[in-house]
mmCIF file of C-alpha atoms and ligand atoms in Angstrom:
data_model
loop_
_atom_site.group_PDB
_atom_site.id
_atom_site.type_symbol
_atom_site.label_atom_id
_atom_site.label_comp_id
_atom_site.label_asym_id
_atom_site.label_seq_id
_atom_site.Cartn_x
_atom_site.Cartn_y
_atom_site.Cartn_z
ATOM 1 C CA UNK A 1 0.058 -0.012 -0.159
ATOM 2 C CA UNK A 2 1.220 3.446 -0.708
ATOM 3 C CA UNK A 3 1.931 5.253 2.518
ATOM 4 C CA UNK A 4 2.361 8.768 2.350
ATOM 5 C CA UNK A 5 2.461 9.805 6.046
ATOM 6 C CA UNK A 6 4.462 7.600 8.286
ATOM 7 C CA UNK A 7 5.027 7.578 12.135
ATOM 8 C CA UNK A 8 7.352 5.158 13.710
ATOM 9 C CA UNK A 9 7.532 4.464 17.533
ATOM 10 C CA UNK A 10 10.654 2.674 18.835
ATOM 11 C CA UNK A 11 11.489 1.198 22.214
ATOM 12 C CA UNK A 12 14.292 -0.581 24.008
ATOM 13 C CA UNK A 13 14.067 -3.657 21.648
ATOM 14 C CA UNK A 14 15.300 -1.647 18.967
ATOM 15 C CA UNK A 15 18.856 -1.014 20.703
ATOM 16 C CA UNK A 16 18.847 -4.562 22.313
ATOM 17 C CA UNK A 17 21.037 -6.108 19.565
ATOM 18 C CA UNK A 18 23.562 -2.808 20.127
ATOM 19 C CA UNK A 19 24.174 -4.299 23.491
ATOM 20 C CA UNK A 20 21.681 -1.816 25.350
ATOM 21 C CA UNK A 21 19.628 -3.463 28.037
ATOM 22 C CA UNK A 22 15.890 -3.421 28.011
ATOM 23 C CA UNK A 23 13.756 -2.520 30.740
ATOM 24 C CA UNK A 24 11.397 -5.651 31.159
ATOM 25 C CA UNK A 25 11.708 -9.244 30.511
ATOM 26 C CA UNK A 26 14.923 -11.288 31.120
ATOM 27 C CA UNK A 27 17.680 -9.327 32.914
ATOM 28 C CA UNK A 28 15.660 -6.140 32.251
ATOM 29 C CA UNK A 29 16.782 -2.911 34.088
ATOM 30 C CA UNK A 30 13.832 -2.672 36.067
ATOM 31 C CA UNK A 31 14.550 -6.153 37.485
ATOM 32 C CA UNK A 32 17.415 -5.039 39.314
ATOM 33 C CA UNK A 33 16.522 -1.570 40.050
ATOM 34 C CA UNK A 34 13.267 -0.169 41.648
ATOM 35 C CA UNK A 35 11.808 2.208 38.966
ATOM 36 C CA UNK A 36 10.178 4.407 41.823
ATOM 37 C CA UNK A 37 13.791 5.038 43.286
ATOM 38 C CA UNK A 38 15.687 5.931 40.187
ATOM 39 C CA UNK A 39 13.521 7.188 37.474
ATOM 40 C CA UNK A 40 10.867 9.516 39.293
ATOM 41 C CA UNK A 41 11.438 13.004 40.597
ATOM 42 C CA UNK A 42 10.598 11.956 43.821
ATOM 43 C CA UNK A 43 13.316 9.268 43.857
ATOM 44 C CA UNK A 44 15.766 11.784 42.669
ATOM 45 C CA UNK A 45 14.749 14.190 45.518
ATOM 46 C CA UNK A 46 15.022 11.470 48.099
ATOM 47 C CA UNK A 47 18.566 10.214 46.868
ATOM 48 C CA UNK A 48 20.185 12.222 43.849
ATOM 49 C CA UNK A 49 23.400 10.451 44.252
ATOM 50 C CA UNK A 50 21.942 7.004 43.796
ATOM 51 C CA UNK A 51 20.031 8.374 40.787
ATOM 52 C CA UNK A 52 23.318 9.905 39.442
ATOM 53 C CA UNK A 53 24.920 6.563 39.733
ATOM 54 C CA UNK A 54 22.215 4.619 37.678
ATOM 55 C CA UNK A 55 22.529 7.015 34.845
ATOM 56 C CA UNK A 56 26.355 7.489 35.064
ATOM 57 C CA UNK A 57 26.690 3.763 34.558
ATOM 58 C CA UNK A 58 24.239 3.622 31.633
ATOM 59 C CA UNK A 59 25.724 7.024 29.921
ATOM 60 C CA UNK A 60 29.344 5.715 30.323
ATOM 61 C CA UNK A 61 28.005 2.283 28.612
ATOM 62 C CA UNK A 62 26.892 4.275 25.559
ATOM 63 C CA UNK A 63 30.479 4.674 24.302
ATOM 64 C CA UNK A 64 30.356 0.932 23.513
ATOM 65 C CA UNK A 65 26.990 0.989 21.550
ATOM 66 C CA UNK A 66 26.776 1.379 17.986
ATOM 67 C CA UNK A 67 23.501 1.300 15.716
ATOM 68 C CA UNK A 68 22.465 -1.961 14.531
ATOM 69 C CA UNK A 69 20.988 -2.852 10.865
ATOM 70 C CA UNK A 70 17.241 -1.809 12.421
ATOM 71 C CA UNK A 71 18.331 1.700 13.007
ATOM 72 C CA UNK A 72 20.045 1.842 9.649
ATOM 73 C CA UNK A 73 16.909 0.703 8.067
ATOM 74 C CA UNK A 74 14.843 3.257 9.632
ATOM 75 C CA UNK A 75 17.306 6.019 8.563
ATOM 76 C CA UNK A 76 17.204 4.610 5.199
ATOM 77 C CA UNK A 77 13.239 4.595 5.118
ATOM 78 C CA UNK A 78 13.319 8.412 6.365
ATOM 79 C CA UNK A 79 15.785 9.387 3.346
ATOM 80 C CA UNK A 80 13.947 6.972 0.519
ATOM 81 C CA UNK A 81 10.552 7.436 1.197
ATOM 82 C CA UNK A 82 8.779 10.054 -1.108
ATOM 83 C CA UNK A 83 6.356 10.982 1.890
ATOM 84 C CA UNK A 84 6.803 12.309 5.426
ATOM 85 C CA UNK A 85 8.337 10.021 7.947
ATOM 86 C CA UNK A 86 8.512 10.760 11.513
ATOM 87 C CA UNK A 87 10.402 8.668 14.133
ATOM 88 C CA UNK A 88 9.187 8.785 17.753
ATOM 89 C CA UNK A 89 11.762 6.977 20.055
ATOM 90 C CA UNK A 90 11.178 6.214 23.910
ATOM 91 C CA UNK A 91 14.956 5.490 23.829
ATOM 92 C CA UNK A 92 17.319 7.660 25.436
ATOM 93 C CA UNK A 93 20.334 6.349 23.588
ATOM 94 C CA UNK A 94 21.795 8.417 20.550
ATOM 95 C CA UNK A 95 21.575 5.391 18.038
ATOM 96 C CA UNK A 96 18.836 6.793 15.805
ATOM 97 C CA UNK A 97 20.626 9.937 15.014
ATOM 98 C CA UNK A 98 23.991 8.071 14.724
ATOM 99 C CA UNK A 99 22.457 5.978 12.095
ATOM 100 C CA UNK A 100 21.136 8.962 10.066
ATOM 101 C CA UNK A 101 17.544 9.455 11.249
ATOM 102 C CA UNK A 102 16.970 13.311 11.140
ATOM 103 C CA UNK A 103 13.236 13.549 11.591
ATOM 104 C CA UNK A 104 13.303 12.263 15.093
ATOM 105 C CA UNK A 105 11.625 13.023 18.564
ATOM 106 C CA UNK A 106 13.335 11.577 21.748
ATOM 107 C CA UNK A 107 9.913 11.829 23.608
ATOM 108 C CA UNK A 108 11.770 10.400 26.844
ATOM 109 C CA UNK A 109 14.546 12.619 26.619
ATOM 110 C CA UNK A 110 18.447 11.766 26.004
ATOM 111 C CA UNK A 111 21.014 10.229 28.134
ATOM 112 C CA UNK A 112 23.774 12.196 26.586
ATOM 113 C CA UNK A 113 22.387 15.380 27.581
ATOM 114 C CA UNK A 114 22.120 17.183 31.278
ATOM 115 C CA UNK A 115 19.752 19.516 32.342
ATOM 116 C CA UNK A 116 19.878 22.461 35.029
ATOM 117 C CA UNK A 117 16.871 22.075 37.330
ATOM 118 C CA UNK A 118 17.638 25.939 38.239
ATOM 119 C CA UNK A 119 18.119 27.767 34.790
ATOM 120 C CA UNK A 120 16.593 25.022 32.581
ATOM 121 C CA UNK A 121 19.505 24.840 30.155
ATOM 122 C CA UNK A 122 20.244 21.423 28.435
ATOM 123 C CA UNK A 123 23.914 20.581 27.574
ATOM 124 C CA UNK A 124 25.448 17.710 25.606
ATOM 125 C CA UNK A 125 26.927 15.406 28.514
ATOM 126 C CA UNK A 126 28.805 12.287 28.038
ATOM 127 C CA UNK A 127 30.813 12.063 31.332
ATOM 128 C CA UNK A 128 29.617 11.379 34.836
ATOM 129 C CA UNK A 129 27.244 13.883 36.510
ATOM 130 C CA UNK A 130 27.239 14.713 40.274
ATOM 131 C CA UNK A 131 24.984 16.597 42.566
ATOM 132 C CA UNK A 132 28.068 19.033 42.938
ATOM 133 C CA UNK A 133 28.331 19.311 38.989
ATOM 134 C CA UNK A 134 28.153 23.264 38.233
ATOM 135 C CA UNK A 135 25.829 24.022 35.477
ATOM 136 C CA UNK A 136 27.926 25.325 32.521
ATOM 137 C CA UNK A 137 25.137 28.129 31.542
ATOM 138 C CA UNK A 138 24.303 29.544 35.104
ATOM 139 C CA UNK A 139 27.238 28.445 37.055
ATOM 140 C CA UNK A 140 24.798 27.087 40.099
ATOM 141 C CA UNK A 141 25.789 23.494 41.375
ATOM 142 C CA UNK A 142 23.064 21.289 43.175
ATOM 143 C CA UNK A 143 20.434 21.290 40.246
ATOM 144 C CA UNK A 144 22.014 19.316 37.371
ATOM 145 C CA UNK A 145 20.084 16.169 36.330
ATOM 146 C CA UNK A 146 19.852 13.567 33.464
ATOM 147 C CA UNK A 147 17.886 15.110 30.653
ATOM 148 C CA UNK A 148 15.609 12.577 30.511
ATOM 149 C CA UNK A 149 11.645 12.313 31.327
ATOM 150 C CA UNK A 150 10.863 10.270 34.508
ATOM 151 C CA UNK A 151 7.703 8.662 35.499
ATOM 152 C CA UNK A 152 5.029 11.386 36.287
ATOM 153 C CA UNK A 153 6.770 13.756 33.893
ATOM 154 C CA UNK A 154 5.476 15.186 30.738
ATOM 155 C CA UNK A 155 7.075 13.606 27.696
ATOM 156 C CA UNK A 156 8.565 15.882 25.063
ATOM 157 C CA UNK A 157 6.870 17.294 22.086
ATOM 158 C CA UNK A 158 3.619 15.441 22.648
ATOM 159 C CA UNK A 159 1.488 18.121 20.572
ATOM 160 C CA UNK A 160 3.720 17.518 17.618
ATOM 161 C CA UNK A 161 3.436 13.717 17.989
ATOM 162 C CA UNK A 162 -0.291 13.839 18.355
ATOM 163 C CA UNK A 163 -0.336 16.108 15.353
ATOM 164 C CA UNK A 164 1.452 13.546 13.169
ATOM 165 C CA UNK A 165 -0.596 10.638 14.488
ATOM 166 C CA UNK A 166 -3.849 12.363 13.566
ATOM 167 C CA UNK A 167 -2.528 12.640 9.805
ATOM 168 C CA UNK A 168 -0.704 9.469 9.389
ATOM 169 C CA UNK A 169 -1.810 6.578 7.271
ATOM 170 C CA UNK A 170 0.902 4.118 8.445
ATOM 171 C CA UNK A 171 2.014 3.673 12.013
ATOM 172 C CA UNK A 172 4.694 1.367 12.964
ATOM 173 C CA UNK A 173 5.531 0.220 16.468
ATOM 174 C CA UNK A 174 8.909 -1.483 16.929
ATOM 175 C CA UNK A 175 10.580 -3.175 19.982
ATOM 176 C CA UNK A 176 8.295 -1.876 22.720
ATOM 177 C CA UNK A 177 6.468 -3.913 25.246
ATOM 178 C CA UNK A 178 3.549 -1.414 25.148
ATOM 179 C CA UNK A 179 3.356 -0.910 29.067
ATOM 180 C CA UNK A 180 4.538 2.972 29.040
ATOM 181 C CA UNK A 181 2.069 5.548 28.417
ATOM 182 C CA UNK A 182 1.142 7.927 26.647
ATOM 183 C CA UNK A 183 3.604 6.028 24.073
ATOM 184 C CA UNK A 184 1.554 2.704 24.395
ATOM 185 C CA UNK A 185 -1.643 4.683 23.474
ATOM 186 C CA UNK A 186 -0.384 5.991 20.200
ATOM 187 C CA UNK A 187 -1.684 2.981 18.248
ATOM 188 C CA UNK A 188 -5.112 4.054 19.498
ATOM 189 C CA UNK A 189 -4.645 7.584 18.119
ATOM 190 C CA UNK A 190 -3.380 6.035 14.609
ATOM 191 C CA UNK A 191 -6.241 3.827 14.418
ATOM 192 C CA UNK A 192 -8.694 6.592 15.111
ATOM 193 C CA UNK A 193 -6.833 8.474 12.255
ATOM 194 C CA UNK A 194 -7.818 5.414 9.709
ATOM 195 C CA UNK A 195 -3.864 4.456 9.367
ATOM 196 C CA UNK A 196 -2.667 1.169 9.166
ATOM 197 C CA UNK A 197 -1.167 -0.122 12.191
ATOM 198 C CA UNK A 198 1.913 -2.520 12.193
ATOM 199 C CA UNK A 199 3.837 -3.916 15.293
ATOM 200 C CA UNK A 200 7.389 -5.279 14.611
ATOM 201 C CA UNK A 201 8.612 -7.043 17.946
ATOM 202 C CA UNK A 202 10.510 -10.035 19.329
ATOM 203 C CA UNK A 203 7.102 -11.152 20.945
ATOM 204 C CA UNK A 204 3.654 -9.827 21.202
ATOM 205 C CA UNK A 205 3.423 -6.610 23.369
ATOM 206 C CA UNK A 206 0.569 -5.933 25.628
ATOM 207 C CA UNK A 207 -0.938 -3.846 22.859
ATOM 208 C CA UNK A 208 -0.595 -6.537 20.170
ATOM 209 C CA UNK A 209 -4.388 -6.986 19.668
ATOM 210 C CA UNK A 210 -4.583 -3.273 18.378
ATOM 211 C CA UNK A 211 -2.477 -3.739 15.403
ATOM 212 C CA UNK A 212 -3.767 -4.717 11.854
ATOM 213 C CA UNK A 213 -0.474 -6.377 11.174
ATOM 214 C CA UNK A 214 2.185 -8.018 13.125
ATOM 215 C CA UNK A 215 5.624 -9.410 12.436
ATOM 216 C CA UNK A 216 7.796 -10.920 15.279
ATOM 217 C CA UNK A 217 11.486 -11.798 15.397
ATOM 218 C CA UNK A 218 14.708 -10.012 16.067
ATOM 219 C CA UNK A 219 14.739 -6.303 15.028
ATOM 220 C CA UNK A 220 17.924 -6.623 12.727
ATOM 221 C CA UNK A 221 16.226 -9.190 10.883
ATOM 222 C CA UNK A 222 12.580 -8.287 10.534
ATOM 223 C CA UNK A 223 13.005 -4.424 10.273
ATOM 224 C CA UNK A 224 15.278 -4.370 7.599
ATOM 225 C CA UNK A 225 13.036 -6.759 5.531
ATOM 226 C CA UNK A 226 10.097 -4.880 6.343
ATOM 227 C CA UNK A 227 11.719 -1.429 5.192
ATOM 228 C CA UNK A 228 12.650 -3.130 1.768
ATOM 229 C CA UNK A 229 8.988 -4.151 1.470
ATOM 230 C CA UNK A 230 7.592 -0.743 2.216
ATOM 231 C CA UNK A 231 10.170 0.763 -0.520
ATOM 232 C CA UNK A 232 8.910 -1.587 -2.877
ATOM 233 C CA UNK A 233 12.235 -3.297 -3.412
HETATM 234 C C1 BV8 B 301 3.126 10.950 31.781
HETATM 235 C C2 BV8 B 301 13.337 7.561 30.437
HETATM 236 C C3 BV8 B 301 1.282 12.594 32.128
HETATM 237 C C4 BV8 B 301 13.980 7.115 31.641
HETATM 238 C C5 BV8 B 301 11.085 6.272 30.538
HETATM 239 C C6 BV8 B 301 1.046 7.337 38.119
HETATM 240 C C7 BV8 B 301 1.591 8.534 38.019
HETATM 241 C C8 BV8 B 301 2.086 9.285 37.049
HETATM 242 C C9 BV8 B 301 2.080 8.536 36.011
HETATM 243 C C10 BV8 B 301 1.445 7.210 35.787
HETATM 244 C C11 BV8 B 301 1.074 6.690 36.824
HETATM 245 N N1 BV8 B 301 0.552 5.444 36.465
HETATM 246 C C12 BV8 B 301 0.725 5.209 34.907
HETATM 247 C C13 BV8 B 301 1.416 6.271 34.713
HETATM 248 C C14 BV8 B 301 1.846 6.662 33.633
HETATM 249 C C15 BV8 B 301 3.213 6.380 33.323
HETATM 250 C C16 BV8 B 301 3.352 4.949 32.821
HETATM 251 O O1 BV8 B 301 3.127 4.497 32.012
HETATM 252 N N2 BV8 B 301 3.737 3.915 33.802
HETATM 253 C C17 BV8 B 301 3.688 2.444 33.566
HETATM 254 C C18 BV8 B 301 4.981 1.768 34.556
HETATM 255 C C19 BV8 B 301 2.472 1.966 33.836
HETATM 256 N N3 BV8 B 301 3.818 7.192 32.316
HETATM 257 C C20 BV8 B 301 4.369 8.342 32.462
HETATM 258 O O2 BV8 B 301 4.752 8.611 33.675
HETATM 259 C C21 BV8 B 301 4.911 9.486 31.516
HETATM 260 N N4 BV8 B 301 4.540 10.642 31.775
HETATM 261 O O3 BV8 B 301 1.920 9.906 31.895
HETATM 262 O O4 BV8 B 301 2.829 12.104 31.967
HETATM 263 C C22 BV8 B 301 0.986 12.765 30.609
HETATM 264 C C23 BV8 B 301 0.297 11.880 29.970
HETATM 265 C C24 BV8 B 301 -0.164 12.311 28.761
HETATM 266 C C25 BV8 B 301 0.224 13.159 27.906
HETATM 267 C C26 BV8 B 301 1.102 14.105 28.546
HETATM 268 C C27 BV8 B 301 1.610 13.767 29.836
HETATM 269 C C28 BV8 B 301 6.249 9.193 31.501
HETATM 270 C C29 BV8 B 301 6.773 7.825 31.082
HETATM 271 C C30 BV8 B 301 8.256 8.074 30.609
HETATM 272 C C31 BV8 B 301 9.221 7.273 31.899
HETATM 273 N N5 BV8 B 301 10.504 7.246 31.275
HETATM 274 N N6 BV8 B 301 12.490 6.161 30.071
HETATM 275 C C32 BV8 B 301 15.016 6.064 31.586
HETATM 276 O O5 BV8 B 301 15.102 5.369 30.333
HETATM 277 O O6 BV8 B 301 15.626 5.941 32.824
HETATM 278 S S1 BV8 B 301 10.292 4.965 30.402
HETATM 279 C C33 BV8 B 301 11.031 3.654 29.868
HETATM 280 O O7 BV8 B 301 10.209 2.527 29.308
HETATM 281 C C34 BV8 B 301 12.206 3.748 28.589
HETATM 282 O O8 BV8 B 301 11.759 5.228 28.016
HETATM 283 C C35 BV8 B 301 11.460 2.676 27.590
HETATM 284 O O9 BV8 B 301 11.784 2.887 26.501
HETATM 285 C C36 BV8 B 301 9.920 2.694 28.126
HETATM 286 C C37 BV8 B 301 9.226 1.612 27.307
HETATM 287 O O10 BV8 B 301 9.625 0.476 27.677
HETATM 288 P P1 BV8 B 301 10.117 -0.464 26.199
HETATM 289 O O11 BV8 B 301 10.971 0.661 25.296
HETATM 290 O O12 BV8 B 301 8.893 -0.755 25.571
HETATM 291 O O13 BV8 B 301 11.151 -1.390 26.830
HETATM 292 P P2 BV8 B 301 10.696 -2.920 27.540
HETATM 293 O O14 BV8 B 301 11.925 -3.274 28.027
HETATM 294 O O15 BV8 B 301 9.652 -2.510 28.434
HETATM 295 O O16 BV8 B 301 10.133 -3.613 26.290
HETATM 296 C C38 BV8 B 301 11.195 -3.985 25.295
HETATM 297 C C39 BV8 B 301 10.506 -4.642 24.120
HETATM 298 O O17 BV8 B 301 11.508 -4.960 22.877
HETATM 299 C C40 BV8 B 301 10.019 -6.172 24.599
HETATM 300 O O18 BV8 B 301 8.404 -6.022 23.940
HETATM 301 C C41 BV8 B 301 10.829 -7.108 24.009
HETATM 302 O O19 BV8 B 301 10.107 -8.197 23.631
HETATM 303 C C42 BV8 B 301 11.267 -6.343 22.880
HETATM 304 N N7 BV8 B 301 12.602 -6.911 22.364
HETATM 305 C C43 BV8 B 301 13.710 -7.375 23.121
HETATM 306 N N8 BV8 B 301 14.779 -7.510 22.237
HETATM 307 C C44 BV8 B 301 14.363 -7.499 20.930
HETATM 308 C C45 BV8 B 301 13.034 -7.013 20.996
HETATM 309 N N9 BV8 B 301 12.489 -6.606 19.844
HETATM 310 C C46 BV8 B 301 12.927 -6.851 18.677
HETATM 311 N N10 BV8 B 301 14.274 -7.328 18.604
HETATM 312 C C47 BV8 B 301 14.967 -7.620 19.609
HETATM 313 N N11 BV8 B 301 16.183 -7.998 19.495
#
């Protein structure tokens, strides 16, 4: 089917084969960490050192991660498809942009950026971050935090995302368990717009029944194949 406006949603499953751990399932991040303690503003207020340690470990491990065939396939789709392609990722790693995606929204923020809770400035940040770190913009210390969206916080660019969902004719959800809202509700918005909805994942997600088409397998296999089909190759 000739699709004009495509919205893609990705989750941790896209980066799993790049060595970046997922959140749920076997060995998932939330298996060894209490989400309430390390991924909420309340947890940060209670114990900022613990939260900084949690993100410092993940940020430093980004140095060894590289985009995989699925990241490159989605970048190729964006640059080869004649219509609009918007990639909305829940992931906080930089692998989509490293693979060449440009029409990209990090709705849950970016691990390689730091935000000043005092002046609101966001900085590229690849090193460790501490409570004592001074903000390069306002000079204050005691306010720097990872520039990510915690549970209970507003995801980024929601208006732009909902606008794209309202006019899309193809919505493809890739590598996400469909457990975190509002991202898990995007398929509903796309269906309401009359879009064709597709789930590409290792296994059926919590929202699998809401998708018209489903394909299961490792992202590095099924995503490139799906993109080639879409591009008519
Ligand atoms: C919001 C950044 C209002 C940090 C993340 C009480 C109070 C307040 C809010 C709530 C509440 N109760 C519920 C909520 C809503 C809450 C929520 O959904 N909670 C859940 C736990 C029920 N959501 C929020 O708080 C959000 N904010 O609601 O604000 C609002 C509402 C509407 C509009 C505006 C405002 C904020 C949520 C953001 C939280 N931050 N991350 C960090 O990363 O540390 S969420 C975190 O989960 C990551 O972003 C992650 O991407 C995301 C989703 O997880 P997945 O990506 O799906 O990863 P997961 O491990 O779960 O699944 C991986 C999948 O990949 C699996 O299906 C697996 O099979 C597959 N896979 C594995 N390997 C492969 C593979 N697939 C293919 N190939 C492979 N090789």
